[in-house]
Amino acid sequence: MAIVSPTHAQSLPGGFVYLRDIDPSIIQDIRYATSNNFVGRPLAGYGAGECVVKREVGLRLKAVQEELAAQNLSLKMFDCYRPARASLDMVKWSQNGHETAAERRYNPKIPKTELFRLGYIASRSRHSTGAALDLTLVDLKGDNSAKYDPSRIYADCTAQAEARAPEGSVDMGTGYDCTDAKGHTAAPSINVAQRAWRKRLVAAMARQGFVNYSKEWWHFSLPGAGGAAYDFPIQPRRN
């Protein structure tokens, strides 16, 4: 069983832990703490790019990671606990009356005012309970060196992997946070290899009790591990 230092645990409420304290081998790319996301800036409450989860969630992720490590694979976290204020920040963004070209990369066919109605974004998210996650797989034997360049113009999230923004992960058929039918887990429009990667991720997560959201190949939750929604900000983890 993983040991969590008391100094770290005391800084987080409600049984939350820093995933890095449970398993530092799990790769983290917490996108809402950066400008590399559909809003184009860090979201409210993301004071650090750290994955924070309920302890049970973290222990189960560790078990998934141990299984994947034997296959030269790793989990990569895009989002974990999300402060409630960040979801409200998304609401304000959707209602600001304009869309930039960079924003359209994430929702090429759907106006952002429709994202909430269609269930792609929620004003009250299960992420705020610490029991929901956004993640992907990384092939540790592959070339993951390409980095996101904010000055570059990329194709939209449904384009071929070499044309869309790099994510340093396997090709799942779309980029992360792609609000398009192609991002649905069982989308028929992706190729055989992409479908195989999605199935591999879903199966590995399911073996530890995680359930995938059918409209987002990257989104998983652990039934029964949530509870109340929280709004504490994500702060830098103390060493």
mmCIF file of C-alpha atoms in Angstrom:
data_model
loop_
_atom_site.group_PDB
_atom_site.id
_atom_site.type_symbol
_atom_site.label_atom_id
_atom_site.label_comp_id
_atom_site.label_asym_id
_atom_site.label_seq_id
_atom_site.Cartn_x
_atom_site.Cartn_y
_atom_site.Cartn_z
ATOM 1 C CA MET A 1 0.000 0.000 0.000
ATOM 2 C CA ALA A 2 1.290 3.450 -0.867
ATOM 3 C CA ILE A 3 2.299 5.702 2.008
ATOM 4 C CA VAL A 4 1.272 9.358 1.822
ATOM 5 C CA SER A 5 3.344 11.800 3.823
ATOM 6 C CA PRO A 6 1.282 13.568 6.534
ATOM 7 C CA THR A 7 2.625 16.969 5.456
ATOM 8 C CA HIS A 8 1.147 16.409 2.008
ATOM 9 C CA ALA A 9 -2.095 14.864 3.242
ATOM 10 C CA GLN A 10 -2.782 17.701 5.692
ATOM 11 C CA SER A 11 -2.859 20.244 2.857
ATOM 12 C CA LEU A 12 -5.736 18.487 1.088
ATOM 13 C CA PRO A 13 -9.274 17.936 2.410
ATOM 14 C CA GLY A 14 -11.657 15.003 2.239
ATOM 15 C CA GLY A 15 -9.230 12.131 1.700
ATOM 16 C CA PHE A 16 -7.596 13.724 -1.351
ATOM 17 C CA VAL A 17 -3.990 12.984 -2.272
ATOM 18 C CA TYR A 18 -1.467 14.120 -4.825
ATOM 19 C CA LEU A 19 -1.188 11.310 -7.368
ATOM 20 C CA ARG A 20 2.561 11.931 -7.489
ATOM 21 C CA ASP A 21 2.723 10.739 -3.856
ATOM 22 C CA ILE A 22 0.983 7.485 -4.789
ATOM 23 C CA ASP A 23 2.790 6.769 -8.063
ATOM 24 C CA PRO A 24 5.356 9.234 -9.430
ATOM 25 C CA SER A 25 5.811 7.117 -12.568
ATOM 26 C CA ILE A 26 2.404 8.154 -13.954
ATOM 27 C CA ILE A 27 2.971 10.945 -16.478
ATOM 28 C CA GLN A 28 1.116 14.198 -15.855
ATOM 29 C CA ASP A 29 0.153 16.897 -18.363
ATOM 30 C CA ILE A 30 -2.536 18.835 -16.497
ATOM 31 C CA ARG A 31 -3.800 20.903 -19.369
ATOM 32 C CA TYR A 32 -6.137 23.267 -17.513
ATOM 33 C CA ALA A 33 -3.144 24.604 -15.577
ATOM 34 C CA THR A 34 -1.696 25.805 -18.913
ATOM 35 C CA SER A 35 -2.753 27.708 -22.021
ATOM 36 C CA ASN A 36 -2.786 24.463 -24.029
ATOM 37 C CA ASN A 37 -6.525 23.799 -23.715
ATOM 38 C CA PHE A 38 -9.814 24.769 -25.366
ATOM 39 C CA VAL A 39 -10.135 27.977 -23.324
ATOM 40 C CA GLY A 40 -6.614 29.078 -24.219
ATOM 41 C CA ARG A 41 -5.506 29.990 -20.679
ATOM 42 C CA PRO A 42 -5.248 28.409 -17.212
ATOM 43 C CA LEU A 43 -8.647 27.851 -15.633
ATOM 44 C CA ALA A 44 -9.658 29.303 -12.259
ATOM 45 C CA GLY A 45 -8.393 27.215 -9.362
ATOM 46 C CA TYR A 46 -5.496 25.589 -11.219
ATOM 47 C CA GLY A 47 -2.561 27.022 -9.301
ATOM 48 C CA ALA A 48 -0.342 24.064 -10.197
ATOM 49 C CA GLY A 49 -0.156 21.331 -12.797
ATOM 50 C CA GLU A 50 -0.752 18.541 -10.282
ATOM 51 C CA CYS A 51 -3.140 15.590 -10.441
ATOM 52 C CA VAL A 52 -5.158 15.489 -7.209
ATOM 53 C CA VAL A 53 -7.545 12.560 -6.610
ATOM 54 C CA LYS A 54 -9.320 10.661 -3.866
ATOM 55 C CA ARG A 55 -6.935 8.191 -2.253
ATOM 56 C CA GLU A 56 -8.847 5.107 -3.493
ATOM 57 C CA VAL A 57 -8.730 6.467 -7.036
ATOM 58 C CA GLY A 58 -4.990 7.010 -6.756
ATOM 59 C CA LEU A 59 -4.355 3.479 -5.509
ATOM 60 C CA ARG A 60 -6.361 1.994 -8.360
ATOM 61 C CA LEU A 61 -4.507 4.142 -10.884
ATOM 62 C CA LYS A 62 -1.286 2.792 -9.422
ATOM 63 C CA ALA A 63 -2.549 -0.743 -10.073
ATOM 64 C CA VAL A 64 -3.393 0.156 -13.676
ATOM 65 C CA GLN A 65 0.056 1.686 -14.116
ATOM 66 C CA GLU A 66 1.770 -1.428 -12.789
ATOM 67 C CA GLU A 67 -0.082 -3.549 -15.358
ATOM 68 C CA LEU A 68 0.786 -1.149 -18.171
ATOM 69 C CA ALA A 69 4.441 -0.856 -17.199
ATOM 70 C CA ALA A 70 4.944 -4.521 -18.060
ATOM 71 C CA GLN A 71 3.822 -3.627 -21.598
ATOM 72 C CA ASN A 72 6.136 -0.576 -21.877
ATOM 73 C CA LEU A 73 3.117 1.705 -21.554
ATOM 74 C CA SER A 74 2.172 4.459 -19.125
ATOM 75 C CA LEU A 75 -0.899 6.408 -18.162
ATOM 76 C CA LYS A 76 -0.815 10.133 -18.896
ATOM 77 C CA MET A 77 -3.143 12.348 -16.860
ATOM 78 C CA PHE A 78 -4.764 15.362 -18.523
ATOM 79 C CA ASP A 79 -7.157 16.292 -15.702
ATOM 80 C CA CYS A 80 -8.056 14.888 -12.292
ATOM 81 C CA TYR A 81 -9.774 16.790 -9.471
ATOM 82 C CA ARG A 82 -11.251 19.999 -10.902
ATOM 83 C CA PRO A 83 -12.191 22.879 -8.590
ATOM 84 C CA ALA A 84 -15.870 23.794 -8.989
ATOM 85 C CA ARG A 85 -14.824 27.337 -9.864
ATOM 86 C CA ALA A 86 -13.070 25.964 -12.969
ATOM 87 C CA SER A 87 -16.352 24.538 -14.274
ATOM 88 C CA LEU A 88 -17.981 27.944 -13.766
ATOM 89 C CA ASP A 89 -15.039 29.462 -15.634
ATOM 90 C CA MET A 90 -15.910 27.164 -18.543
ATOM 91 C CA VAL A 91 -19.507 28.412 -18.439
ATOM 92 C CA LYS A 92 -18.353 32.034 -18.675
ATOM 93 C CA TRP A 93 -16.050 31.125 -21.556
ATOM 94 C CA SER A 94 -18.886 29.485 -23.493
ATOM 95 C CA GLN A 95 -21.007 32.624 -23.145
ATOM 96 C CA ASN A 96 -18.418 35.281 -23.994
ATOM 97 C CA GLY A 97 -19.810 35.782 -27.499
ATOM 98 C CA HIS A 98 -16.829 34.927 -29.688
ATOM 99 C CA GLU A 99 -14.699 31.997 -30.803
ATOM 100 C CA THR A 100 -11.078 32.109 -31.853
ATOM 101 C CA ALA A 101 -9.462 29.830 -34.426
ATOM 102 C CA ALA A 102 -7.503 28.136 -31.632
ATOM 103 C CA GLU A 103 -10.742 27.390 -29.774
ATOM 104 C CA ARG A 104 -12.327 25.950 -32.895
ATOM 105 C CA ARG A 105 -9.564 23.349 -33.065
ATOM 106 C CA TYR A 106 -11.319 21.589 -30.187
ATOM 107 C CA ASN A 107 -14.900 21.884 -31.440
ATOM 108 C CA PRO A 108 -14.675 22.168 -35.234
ATOM 109 C CA LYS A 109 -18.356 21.352 -35.905
ATOM 110 C CA ILE A 110 -20.159 22.458 -32.736
ATOM 111 C CA PRO A 111 -20.600 26.100 -31.619
ATOM 112 C CA LYS A 112 -19.229 26.474 -28.120
ATOM 113 C CA THR A 113 -22.601 27.752 -26.887
ATOM 114 C CA GLU A 114 -23.939 24.224 -27.559
ATOM 115 C CA LEU A 115 -21.268 22.285 -25.666
ATOM 116 C CA PHE A 116 -23.166 22.229 -22.367
ATOM 117 C CA ARG A 117 -26.508 21.281 -23.899
ATOM 118 C CA LEU A 118 -24.896 18.390 -25.765
ATOM 119 C CA GLY A 119 -23.171 17.063 -22.657
ATOM 120 C CA TYR A 120 -19.556 17.734 -23.579
ATOM 121 C CA ILE A 121 -19.034 20.138 -20.662
ATOM 122 C CA ALA A 122 -20.921 20.283 -17.370
ATOM 123 C CA SER A 123 -21.362 23.246 -15.038
ATOM 124 C CA ARG A 124 -21.238 20.695 -12.198
ATOM 125 C CA SER A 125 -18.567 18.135 -12.962
ATOM 126 C CA ARG A 126 -17.800 14.788 -11.328
ATOM 127 C CA HIS A 127 -14.189 15.882 -11.576
ATOM 128 C CA SER A 128 -14.914 18.132 -8.584
ATOM 129 C CA THR A 129 -15.527 15.061 -6.414
ATOM 130 C CA GLY A 130 -12.043 13.698 -7.081
ATOM 131 C CA ALA A 131 -13.405 10.526 -8.678
ATOM 132 C CA ALA A 132 -13.271 11.472 -12.386
ATOM 133 C CA LEU A 133 -10.244 11.578 -14.645
ATOM 134 C CA ASP A 134 -9.128 12.502 -18.149
ATOM 135 C CA LEU A 135 -6.220 10.435 -19.410
ATOM 136 C CA THR A 136 -4.537 8.594 -22.255
ATOM 137 C CA LEU A 137 -1.769 6.076 -22.934
ATOM 138 C CA VAL A 138 1.898 6.689 -23.708
ATOM 139 C CA ASP A 139 4.055 4.170 -25.568
ATOM 140 C CA LEU A 140 7.313 4.400 -23.638
ATOM 141 C CA LYS A 141 9.195 2.917 -26.599
ATOM 142 C CA GLY A 142 7.825 5.522 -29.020
ATOM 143 C CA ASP A 143 9.064 8.979 -29.985
ATOM 144 C CA ASN A 144 7.238 11.343 -27.631
ATOM 145 C CA SER A 145 9.564 14.295 -28.154
ATOM 146 C CA ALA A 146 7.206 16.601 -30.103
ATOM 147 C CA LYS A 147 6.067 19.521 -27.932
ATOM 148 C CA TYR A 148 3.119 21.887 -28.224
ATOM 149 C CA ASP A 149 4.130 25.202 -29.815
ATOM 150 C CA PRO A 150 1.661 28.023 -29.001
ATOM 151 C CA SER A 151 2.905 30.055 -31.969
ATOM 152 C CA ARG A 152 2.135 27.317 -34.492
ATOM 153 C CA ILE A 153 -1.166 26.847 -36.336
ATOM 154 C CA TYR A 154 -2.371 23.259 -35.957
ATOM 155 C CA ALA A 155 -5.160 21.374 -37.702
ATOM 156 C CA ASP A 156 -8.296 20.634 -35.713
ATOM 157 C CA CYS A 157 -8.552 17.782 -33.214
ATOM 158 C CA THR A 158 -10.071 15.359 -35.736
ATOM 159 C CA ALA A 159 -7.149 15.620 -38.190
ATOM 160 C CA GLN A 160 -4.359 13.089 -38.651
ATOM 161 C CA ALA A 161 -2.014 12.890 -35.664
ATOM 162 C CA GLU A 162 0.895 14.516 -37.492
ATOM 163 C CA ALA A 163 -1.228 17.593 -38.342
ATOM 164 C CA ARG A 164 -2.923 18.226 -35.004
ATOM 165 C CA ALA A 165 -1.289 19.527 -31.818
ATOM 166 C CA PRO A 166 1.165 16.944 -30.390
ATOM 167 C CA GLU A 167 0.292 15.271 -27.093
ATOM 168 C CA GLY A 168 3.201 12.878 -26.592
ATOM 169 C CA SER A 169 0.905 9.870 -26.492
ATOM 170 C CA VAL A 170 -0.466 7.100 -28.683
ATOM 171 C CA ASP A 171 -2.801 8.028 -31.538
ATOM 172 C CA MET A 172 -6.341 7.651 -30.196
ATOM 173 C CA GLY A 173 -7.900 9.076 -33.369
ATOM 174 C CA THR A 174 -8.527 12.576 -31.991
ATOM 175 C CA GLY A 175 -6.814 14.963 -29.656
ATOM 176 C CA TYR A 176 -7.820 15.375 -26.021
ATOM 177 C CA ASP A 177 -11.015 17.378 -25.361
ATOM 178 C CA CYS A 178 -12.172 16.950 -28.953
ATOM 179 C CA THR A 179 -15.898 17.755 -28.954
ATOM 180 C CA ASP A 180 -16.753 15.806 -32.067
ATOM 181 C CA ALA A 181 -18.471 12.491 -32.805
ATOM 182 C CA LYS A 182 -15.038 11.121 -33.701
ATOM 183 C CA GLY A 183 -14.112 11.560 -30.034
ATOM 184 C CA HIS A 184 -16.882 9.182 -28.925
ATOM 185 C CA THR A 185 -15.219 6.041 -27.580
ATOM 186 C CA ALA A 186 -16.905 3.698 -30.065
ATOM 187 C CA ALA A 187 -16.768 6.088 -33.035
ATOM 188 C CA PRO A 188 -16.896 4.086 -36.306
ATOM 189 C CA SER A 189 -14.856 6.706 -38.182
ATOM 190 C CA ILE A 190 -11.477 5.887 -36.592
ATOM 191 C CA ASN A 191 -9.071 3.302 -37.968
ATOM 192 C CA VAL A 192 -8.308 -0.176 -36.663
ATOM 193 C CA ALA A 193 -5.152 0.801 -34.774
ATOM 194 C CA GLN A 194 -6.831 3.776 -33.092
ATOM 195 C CA ARG A 195 -9.788 1.611 -32.090
ATOM 196 C CA ALA A 196 -7.406 -0.962 -30.620
ATOM 197 C CA TRP A 197 -5.697 1.668 -28.460
ATOM 198 C CA ARG A 198 -9.032 2.910 -27.140
ATOM 199 C CA LYS A 199 -10.136 -0.625 -26.302
ATOM 200 C CA ARG A 200 -6.839 -1.289 -24.585
ATOM 201 C CA LEU A 201 -7.223 1.809 -22.392
ATOM 202 C CA VAL A 202 -10.861 1.082 -21.533
ATOM 203 C CA ALA A 203 -10.047 -2.540 -20.673
ATOM 204 C CA ALA A 204 -7.092 -1.650 -18.447
ATOM 205 C CA MET A 205 -9.145 0.932 -16.561
ATOM 206 C CA ALA A 206 -12.166 -1.380 -16.287
ATOM 207 C CA ARG A 207 -10.063 -4.046 -14.581
ATOM 208 C CA GLN A 208 -9.713 -1.591 -11.684
ATOM 209 C CA GLY A 209 -13.392 -0.594 -11.698
ATOM 210 C CA PHE A 210 -13.226 2.595 -13.755
ATOM 211 C CA VAL A 211 -16.095 3.392 -16.147
ATOM 212 C CA ASN A 212 -15.631 5.248 -19.413
ATOM 213 C CA TYR A 213 -17.920 8.070 -20.602
ATOM 214 C CA SER A 214 -19.134 7.090 -24.075
ATOM 215 C CA LYS A 215 -18.784 10.584 -25.592
ATOM 216 C CA GLU A 216 -15.161 11.025 -24.521
ATOM 217 C CA TRP A 217 -12.584 8.262 -24.969
ATOM 218 C CA TRP A 218 -10.349 10.002 -22.389
ATOM 219 C CA HIS A 219 -12.886 10.368 -19.536
ATOM 220 C CA PHE A 220 -13.220 7.808 -16.731
ATOM 221 C CA SER A 221 -14.796 7.753 -13.290
ATOM 222 C CA LEU A 222 -14.776 5.397 -10.314
ATOM 223 C CA PRO A 223 -18.343 4.698 -9.107
ATOM 224 C CA GLY A 224 -18.815 5.165 -5.382
ATOM 225 C CA ALA A 225 -15.554 7.018 -4.822
ATOM 226 C CA GLY A 226 -16.908 10.530 -5.269
ATOM 227 C CA GLY A 227 -19.323 12.228 -2.906
ATOM 228 C CA ALA A 228 -19.548 15.979 -2.448
ATOM 229 C CA ALA A 229 -18.102 18.419 -4.953
ATOM 230 C CA TYR A 230 -15.175 20.547 -3.770
ATOM 231 C CA ASP A 231 -13.809 23.932 -4.733
ATOM 232 C CA PHE A 232 -10.385 24.107 -3.089
ATOM 233 C CA PRO A 233 -7.668 25.372 -5.451
ATOM 234 C CA ILE A 234 -4.900 23.082 -6.693
ATOM 235 C CA GLN A 235 -1.683 24.271 -5.078
ATOM 236 C CA PRO A 236 1.921 23.219 -5.728
ATOM 237 C CA ARG A 237 2.801 19.954 -4.018
ATOM 238 C CA ARG A 238 5.291 20.365 -1.186
ATOM 239 C CA ASN A 239 8.446 18.279 -1.469
#
